[in-house]
């Protein structure tokens, strides 16, 4: 790709409400970034989120299990962070192959009566990154 090519990344928001707790994830509006620059995807939730990437026609890929826990195979240009209720997935030096749907999942640990731990998803938020090369 030519250095003069730019990548426009549009971030769309879809919010799915958690039925059991009423917890909600929120995110700011659409953003754009030039190829090679940085984009930040914000996730507001009371739980440390799990981040996924889903490319067109593929299954979701786990990027970060929780804040600071990069999954093997996640490129180093991807970083997560945040605390309290404000969390961010950042992509530095955005590449064309970063075009995907990004999921921010908030979950809570539920202790069952037999003391087995299970993860119960509460809410899920989606950002779609569309890459247009000029």
Short mmCIF file of N, CA and C in Angstrom, two decimals:
data_model
loop_
_atom_site.label_atom_id
_atom_site.label_comp_id
_atom_site.label_asym_id
_atom_site.label_seq_id
_atom_site.Cartn_x
_atom_site.Cartn_y
_atom_site.Cartn_z
N UNK A 1 0.83 -1.19 0.00
CA UNK A 1 0.00 0.00 0.00
C UNK A 1 0.87 1.25 0.00
N UNK A 2 0.48 2.23 -0.76
CA UNK A 2 1.21 3.49 -0.82
C UNK A 2 1.05 4.24 0.49
N UNK A 3 2.10 4.97 0.87
CA UNK A 3 2.02 5.78 2.08
C UNK A 3 1.00 6.89 1.93
N UNK A 4 0.65 7.22 0.67
CA UNK A 4 -0.33 8.28 0.45
C UNK A 4 -1.76 7.78 0.65
N UNK A 5 -1.94 6.46 0.63
CA UNK A 5 -3.27 5.92 0.88
C UNK A 5 -3.67 6.19 2.32
N UNK A 6 -4.93 6.48 2.50
CA UNK A 6 -5.41 6.70 3.86
C UNK A 6 -6.49 5.69 4.17
N UNK A 7 -6.63 5.40 5.42
CA UNK A 7 -7.65 4.48 5.88
C UNK A 7 -8.66 5.27 6.69
N UNK A 8 -9.91 5.18 6.30
CA UNK A 8 -10.97 5.83 7.05
C UNK A 8 -11.67 4.76 7.86
N UNK A 9 -11.67 4.95 9.14
CA UNK A 9 -12.30 3.97 10.02
C UNK A 9 -13.52 4.61 10.65
N UNK A 10 -14.65 4.02 10.41
CA UNK A 10 -15.89 4.50 11.00
C UNK A 10 -16.28 3.54 12.11
N UNK A 11 -16.61 4.08 13.24
CA UNK A 11 -16.98 3.27 14.38
C UNK A 11 -18.46 3.47 14.66
N UNK A 12 -19.21 2.40 14.59
CA UNK A 12 -20.64 2.45 14.82
C UNK A 12 -20.97 1.81 16.16
N UNK A 13 -22.06 2.20 16.72
CA UNK A 13 -22.45 1.72 18.05
C UNK A 13 -23.73 0.91 17.98
N UNK A 14 -23.68 -0.23 18.61
CA UNK A 14 -24.89 -1.02 18.83
C UNK A 14 -24.87 -1.43 20.28
N UNK A 15 -25.92 -1.14 20.99
CA UNK A 15 -25.97 -1.46 22.41
C UNK A 15 -27.02 -2.54 22.64
N UNK A 16 -26.65 -3.54 23.40
CA UNK A 16 -27.57 -4.59 23.80
C UNK A 16 -27.70 -4.52 25.32
N UNK A 17 -28.91 -4.42 25.81
CA UNK A 17 -29.14 -4.27 27.24
C UNK A 17 -29.02 -5.62 27.94
N UNK A 18 -28.47 -5.60 29.13
CA UNK A 18 -28.44 -6.81 29.96
C UNK A 18 -29.78 -6.99 30.63
N UNK A 19 -30.34 -8.15 30.49
CA UNK A 19 -31.70 -8.36 31.01
C UNK A 19 -31.73 -8.61 32.51
N UNK A 20 -30.64 -9.14 33.06
CA UNK A 20 -30.71 -9.53 34.46
C UNK A 20 -30.37 -8.40 35.42
N UNK A 21 -29.52 -7.47 35.01
CA UNK A 21 -29.10 -6.44 35.95
C UNK A 21 -29.44 -5.03 35.48
N UNK A 22 -29.83 -4.88 34.23
CA UNK A 22 -30.07 -3.55 33.70
C UNK A 22 -28.79 -2.81 33.40
N UNK A 23 -27.65 -3.49 33.49
CA UNK A 23 -26.37 -2.85 33.20
C UNK A 23 -26.31 -2.49 31.73
N UNK A 24 -25.65 -1.38 31.42
CA UNK A 24 -25.59 -0.89 30.05
C UNK A 24 -24.18 -0.46 29.72
N UNK A 25 -23.73 -0.80 28.52
CA UNK A 25 -22.47 -0.29 28.00
C UNK A 25 -22.77 0.88 27.09
N UNK A 26 -21.96 1.92 27.16
CA UNK A 26 -22.16 3.07 26.29
C UNK A 26 -20.86 3.45 25.62
N UNK A 27 -20.96 4.19 24.53
CA UNK A 27 -19.79 4.59 23.74
C UNK A 27 -20.11 5.88 22.99
N UNK A 28 -19.09 6.69 22.75
CA UNK A 28 -19.27 7.93 22.01
C UNK A 28 -19.56 7.63 20.55
N UNK A 29 -19.82 8.68 19.76
CA UNK A 29 -20.23 8.53 18.37
C UNK A 29 -19.11 8.10 17.43
N UNK A 30 -19.39 8.21 16.13
CA UNK A 30 -18.46 7.75 15.09
C UNK A 30 -17.15 8.53 15.13
N UNK A 31 -16.08 7.84 14.74
CA UNK A 31 -14.76 8.45 14.67
C UNK A 31 -14.13 8.10 13.33
N UNK A 32 -13.10 8.82 12.94
CA UNK A 32 -12.33 8.46 11.75
C UNK A 32 -10.86 8.65 12.05
N UNK A 33 -10.03 7.89 11.36
CA UNK A 33 -8.59 7.96 11.58
C UNK A 33 -7.89 7.67 10.26
N UNK A 34 -6.76 8.34 10.05
CA UNK A 34 -5.95 8.10 8.86
C UNK A 34 -5.08 6.88 9.11
N UNK A 35 -4.91 6.06 8.07
CA UNK A 35 -4.08 4.86 8.20
C UNK A 35 -2.73 5.23 8.81
N UNK A 36 -2.31 4.44 9.78
CA UNK A 36 -1.05 4.69 10.46
C UNK A 36 -1.22 5.45 11.76
N UNK A 37 -2.37 6.06 11.95
CA UNK A 37 -2.61 6.78 13.19
C UNK A 37 -3.28 5.86 14.22
N UNK A 38 -3.77 6.43 15.28
CA UNK A 38 -4.33 5.66 16.39
C UNK A 38 -5.83 5.90 16.50
N UNK A 39 -6.58 4.84 16.76
CA UNK A 39 -8.01 4.95 17.05
C UNK A 39 -8.26 4.35 18.42
N UNK A 40 -9.13 4.98 19.18
CA UNK A 40 -9.50 4.49 20.50
C UNK A 40 -10.99 4.19 20.53
N UNK A 41 -11.32 3.00 20.97
CA UNK A 41 -12.70 2.57 21.10
C UNK A 41 -13.03 2.55 22.58
N UNK A 42 -13.97 3.37 22.98
CA UNK A 42 -14.28 3.52 24.40
C UNK A 42 -15.46 2.64 24.80
N UNK A 43 -15.35 2.12 25.99
CA UNK A 43 -16.39 1.25 26.55
C UNK A 43 -16.63 1.68 27.99
N UNK A 44 -17.86 2.04 28.30
CA UNK A 44 -18.20 2.46 29.66
C UNK A 44 -19.04 1.36 30.30
N UNK A 45 -18.49 0.75 31.34
CA UNK A 45 -19.17 -0.34 32.02
C UNK A 45 -18.60 -0.47 33.43
N UNK A 46 -19.36 -1.07 34.31
CA UNK A 46 -18.90 -1.22 35.69
C UNK A 46 -17.97 -2.41 35.87
N UNK A 47 -17.85 -3.27 34.87
CA UNK A 47 -17.00 -4.45 34.95
C UNK A 47 -15.81 -4.30 33.99
N UNK A 48 -14.67 -4.90 34.32
CA UNK A 48 -13.54 -4.94 33.40
C UNK A 48 -13.97 -5.72 32.16
N UNK A 49 -13.90 -5.11 30.97
CA UNK A 49 -14.45 -5.77 29.78
C UNK A 49 -13.50 -6.78 29.15
N UNK A 50 -14.10 -7.68 28.39
CA UNK A 50 -13.39 -8.59 27.51
C UNK A 50 -13.55 -8.05 26.10
N UNK A 51 -12.45 -7.98 25.32
CA UNK A 51 -12.49 -7.42 23.97
C UNK A 51 -12.35 -8.52 22.93
N UNK A 52 -13.20 -8.45 21.90
CA UNK A 52 -13.15 -9.40 20.78
C UNK A 52 -13.06 -8.64 19.47
N UNK A 53 -12.50 -9.30 18.47
CA UNK A 53 -12.45 -8.78 17.10
C UNK A 53 -13.10 -9.83 16.20
N UNK A 54 -14.02 -9.39 15.34
CA UNK A 54 -14.62 -10.32 14.39
C UNK A 54 -14.51 -9.75 12.99
N UNK A 55 -13.69 -10.40 12.17
CA UNK A 55 -13.55 -10.00 10.77
C UNK A 55 -14.66 -10.64 9.96
N UNK A 56 -14.97 -10.03 8.82
CA UNK A 56 -16.06 -10.48 7.97
C UNK A 56 -15.89 -11.95 7.61
N UNK A 57 -16.93 -12.73 7.87
CA UNK A 57 -16.92 -14.14 7.52
C UNK A 57 -16.15 -15.04 8.47
N UNK A 58 -15.66 -14.49 9.58
CA UNK A 58 -14.89 -15.27 10.54
C UNK A 58 -15.56 -15.28 11.91
N UNK A 59 -15.12 -16.19 12.75
CA UNK A 59 -15.60 -16.24 14.13
C UNK A 59 -14.93 -15.15 14.95
N UNK A 60 -15.56 -14.72 16.03
CA UNK A 60 -14.91 -13.72 16.89
C UNK A 60 -13.59 -14.24 17.45
N UNK A 61 -12.63 -13.33 17.57
CA UNK A 61 -11.31 -13.67 18.10
C UNK A 61 -11.10 -12.88 19.39
N UNK A 62 -10.73 -13.57 20.45
CA UNK A 62 -10.47 -12.92 21.73
C UNK A 62 -9.18 -12.12 21.66
N UNK A 63 -9.24 -10.84 22.04
CA UNK A 63 -8.05 -9.98 22.05
C UNK A 63 -7.50 -9.79 23.45
N UNK A 64 -8.39 -9.45 24.40
CA UNK A 64 -8.02 -9.21 25.80
C UNK A 64 -9.07 -9.86 26.69
N UNK A 65 -8.62 -10.69 27.63
CA UNK A 65 -9.55 -11.36 28.55
C UNK A 65 -10.08 -10.37 29.59
N UNK A 66 -9.22 -9.50 30.08
CA UNK A 66 -9.58 -8.41 30.99
C UNK A 66 -8.47 -7.39 30.86
N UNK A 67 -8.58 -6.25 31.54
CA UNK A 67 -7.62 -5.17 31.36
C UNK A 67 -6.20 -5.65 31.62
N UNK A 68 -5.35 -5.46 30.64
CA UNK A 68 -3.94 -5.83 30.77
C UNK A 68 -3.62 -7.27 30.44
N UNK A 69 -4.61 -8.06 30.05
CA UNK A 69 -4.36 -9.48 29.78
C UNK A 69 -4.46 -9.77 28.28
N UNK A 70 -3.41 -9.39 27.55
CA UNK A 70 -3.35 -9.60 26.10
C UNK A 70 -3.31 -11.11 25.82
N UNK A 71 -4.16 -11.54 24.89
CA UNK A 71 -4.20 -12.94 24.49
C UNK A 71 -3.11 -13.18 23.45
N UNK A 72 -2.47 -14.33 23.52
CA UNK A 72 -1.43 -14.69 22.56
C UNK A 72 -1.96 -14.56 21.14
N UNK A 73 -1.20 -13.90 20.29
CA UNK A 73 -1.62 -13.68 18.91
C UNK A 73 -2.21 -12.31 18.66
N UNK A 74 -2.53 -11.58 19.72
CA UNK A 74 -3.04 -10.21 19.55
C UNK A 74 -1.87 -9.31 19.19
N UNK A 75 -1.93 -8.60 18.05
CA UNK A 75 -0.81 -7.74 17.65
C UNK A 75 -0.50 -6.69 18.71
N UNK A 76 0.77 -6.32 18.80
CA UNK A 76 1.20 -5.36 19.82
C UNK A 76 0.65 -3.96 19.56
N UNK A 77 0.16 -3.69 18.36
CA UNK A 77 -0.44 -2.36 18.11
C UNK A 77 -1.79 -2.22 18.81
N UNK A 78 -2.35 -3.33 19.29
CA UNK A 78 -3.58 -3.29 20.07
C UNK A 78 -3.23 -3.17 21.54
N UNK A 79 -3.92 -2.27 22.23
CA UNK A 79 -3.70 -2.09 23.66
C UNK A 79 -5.05 -1.81 24.32
N UNK A 80 -5.17 -2.25 25.56
CA UNK A 80 -6.38 -1.95 26.31
C UNK A 80 -6.00 -1.28 27.61
N UNK A 81 -6.95 -0.63 28.21
CA UNK A 81 -6.68 0.05 29.47
C UNK A 81 -7.96 0.60 30.05
N UNK A 82 -7.81 1.27 31.17
CA UNK A 82 -8.95 1.90 31.82
C UNK A 82 -9.14 1.41 33.23
N UNK A 83 -10.06 2.05 33.92
CA UNK A 83 -10.38 1.68 35.29
C UNK A 83 -11.75 2.25 35.63
N UNK A 84 -12.23 1.87 36.81
CA UNK A 84 -13.56 2.28 37.26
C UNK A 84 -14.58 1.89 36.20
N UNK A 85 -15.16 2.84 35.51
CA UNK A 85 -16.17 2.51 34.50
C UNK A 85 -15.76 2.90 33.09
N UNK A 86 -14.55 3.45 32.91
CA UNK A 86 -14.10 3.91 31.60
C UNK A 86 -12.96 3.04 31.09
N UNK A 87 -13.20 2.33 29.97
CA UNK A 87 -12.22 1.43 29.40
C UNK A 87 -12.02 1.74 27.93
N UNK A 88 -10.84 1.41 27.40
CA UNK A 88 -10.50 1.75 26.03
C UNK A 88 -9.73 0.61 25.36
N UNK A 89 -10.08 0.35 24.11
CA UNK A 89 -9.26 -0.48 23.23
C UNK A 89 -8.65 0.46 22.21
N UNK A 90 -7.32 0.50 22.13
CA UNK A 90 -6.63 1.39 21.20
C UNK A 90 -5.90 0.57 20.15
N UNK A 91 -5.91 1.08 18.92
CA UNK A 91 -5.14 0.47 17.84
C UNK A 91 -4.19 1.54 17.33
N UNK A 92 -2.89 1.32 17.53
CA UNK A 92 -1.86 2.26 17.07
C UNK A 92 -1.38 1.81 15.70
N UNK A 93 -1.18 2.76 14.80
CA UNK A 93 -0.73 2.41 13.45
C UNK A 93 -1.75 1.52 12.76
N UNK A 94 -2.98 2.02 12.66
CA UNK A 94 -4.09 1.25 12.09
C UNK A 94 -3.73 0.73 10.70
N UNK A 95 -4.03 -0.54 10.48
CA UNK A 95 -3.78 -1.20 9.20
C UNK A 95 -5.10 -1.61 8.55
N UNK A 96 -5.06 -1.86 7.24
CA UNK A 96 -6.27 -2.26 6.52
C UNK A 96 -6.87 -3.53 7.11
N UNK A 97 -6.03 -4.44 7.57
CA UNK A 97 -6.53 -5.71 8.10
C UNK A 97 -7.23 -5.55 9.45
N UNK A 98 -7.21 -4.34 10.00
CA UNK A 98 -7.91 -4.10 11.26
C UNK A 98 -9.40 -3.86 11.06
N UNK A 99 -9.85 -3.84 9.80
CA UNK A 99 -11.28 -3.69 9.52
C UNK A 99 -12.01 -4.88 10.11
N UNK A 100 -12.93 -4.63 11.03
CA UNK A 100 -13.61 -5.71 11.74
C UNK A 100 -14.71 -5.13 12.60
N UNK A 101 -15.46 -6.01 13.23
CA UNK A 101 -16.39 -5.63 14.28
C UNK A 101 -15.69 -5.91 15.60
N UNK A 102 -15.69 -4.93 16.50
CA UNK A 102 -15.04 -5.08 17.80
C UNK A 102 -16.10 -5.13 18.89
N UNK A 103 -15.99 -6.14 19.73
CA UNK A 103 -16.95 -6.36 20.80
C UNK A 103 -16.32 -6.05 22.15
N UNK A 104 -17.04 -5.31 22.93
CA UNK A 104 -16.69 -5.07 24.33
C UNK A 104 -17.73 -5.82 25.16
N UNK A 105 -17.31 -6.85 25.85
CA UNK A 105 -18.24 -7.66 26.63
C UNK A 105 -18.00 -7.45 28.11
N UNK A 106 -19.06 -7.21 28.83
CA UNK A 106 -18.99 -7.09 30.28
C UNK A 106 -19.67 -8.31 30.87
N UNK A 107 -19.01 -8.94 31.82
CA UNK A 107 -19.59 -10.13 32.42
C UNK A 107 -19.37 -10.11 33.93
N UNK A 108 -20.12 -10.92 34.60
CA UNK A 108 -20.03 -11.00 36.05
C UNK A 108 -19.82 -12.46 36.44
N UNK A 109 -19.04 -12.68 37.47
CA UNK A 109 -18.83 -14.04 37.97
C UNK A 109 -19.96 -14.41 38.92
N UNK A 110 -20.59 -15.52 38.65
CA UNK A 110 -21.70 -15.99 39.48
C UNK A 110 -21.25 -17.27 40.19
N UNK A 111 -21.42 -17.32 41.48
CA UNK A 111 -21.08 -18.53 42.25
C UNK A 111 -22.35 -19.36 42.40
N UNK A 112 -22.33 -20.56 41.83
CA UNK A 112 -23.49 -21.44 41.92
C UNK A 112 -23.48 -22.17 43.26
N UNK A 113 -24.57 -22.87 43.53
CA UNK A 113 -24.69 -23.55 44.82
C UNK A 113 -23.65 -24.65 45.01
N UNK A 114 -23.14 -25.21 43.92
CA UNK A 114 -22.11 -26.24 44.05
C UNK A 114 -20.71 -25.61 44.04
N UNK A 115 -20.64 -24.30 44.12
CA UNK A 115 -19.41 -23.54 44.21
C UNK A 115 -18.56 -23.56 42.93
N UNK A 116 -19.15 -23.99 41.81
CA UNK A 116 -18.47 -23.84 40.54
C UNK A 116 -18.63 -22.40 40.08
N UNK A 117 -17.59 -21.84 39.47
CA UNK A 117 -17.65 -20.48 38.97
C UNK A 117 -18.04 -20.51 37.50
N UNK A 118 -18.97 -19.65 37.14
CA UNK A 118 -19.36 -19.53 35.74
C UNK A 118 -19.37 -18.06 35.37
N UNK A 119 -19.12 -17.77 34.12
CA UNK A 119 -19.18 -16.41 33.61
C UNK A 119 -20.54 -16.20 32.97
N UNK A 120 -21.28 -15.25 33.47
CA UNK A 120 -22.60 -14.95 32.93
C UNK A 120 -22.55 -13.63 32.17
N UNK A 121 -22.64 -13.66 30.83
CA UNK A 121 -22.61 -12.40 30.08
C UNK A 121 -23.81 -11.53 30.43
N UNK A 122 -23.55 -10.26 30.66
CA UNK A 122 -24.63 -9.33 30.98
C UNK A 122 -24.93 -8.40 29.81
N UNK A 123 -23.89 -7.83 29.25
CA UNK A 123 -24.09 -6.86 28.19
C UNK A 123 -23.01 -7.02 27.14
N UNK A 124 -23.30 -6.56 25.95
CA UNK A 124 -22.36 -6.66 24.84
C UNK A 124 -22.49 -5.42 23.99
N UNK A 125 -21.38 -4.88 23.57
CA UNK A 125 -21.38 -3.68 22.76
C UNK A 125 -20.52 -3.91 21.53
N UNK A 126 -20.96 -3.40 20.40
CA UNK A 126 -20.28 -3.66 19.13
C UNK A 126 -19.80 -2.37 18.49
N UNK A 127 -18.59 -2.40 17.96
CA UNK A 127 -18.09 -1.32 17.13
C UNK A 127 -17.65 -1.93 15.82
N UNK A 128 -18.11 -1.36 14.72
CA UNK A 128 -17.73 -1.86 13.41
C UNK A 128 -16.71 -0.91 12.79
N UNK A 129 -15.54 -1.43 12.47
CA UNK A 129 -14.51 -0.62 11.82
C UNK A 129 -14.53 -0.94 10.34
N UNK A 130 -14.88 0.04 9.52
CA UNK A 130 -14.91 -0.12 8.08
C UNK A 130 -13.72 0.61 7.49
N UNK A 131 -12.91 -0.09 6.71
CA UNK A 131 -11.70 0.50 6.15
C UNK A 131 -11.95 0.85 4.69
N UNK A 132 -11.73 2.11 4.33
CA UNK A 132 -11.81 2.56 2.94
C UNK A 132 -10.44 3.08 2.54
N UNK A 133 -9.86 2.50 1.50
CA UNK A 133 -8.56 2.96 1.02
C UNK A 133 -8.78 3.91 -0.14
N UNK A 134 -8.20 5.12 -0.03
CA UNK A 134 -8.31 6.11 -1.12
C UNK A 134 -7.31 5.82 -2.20
#
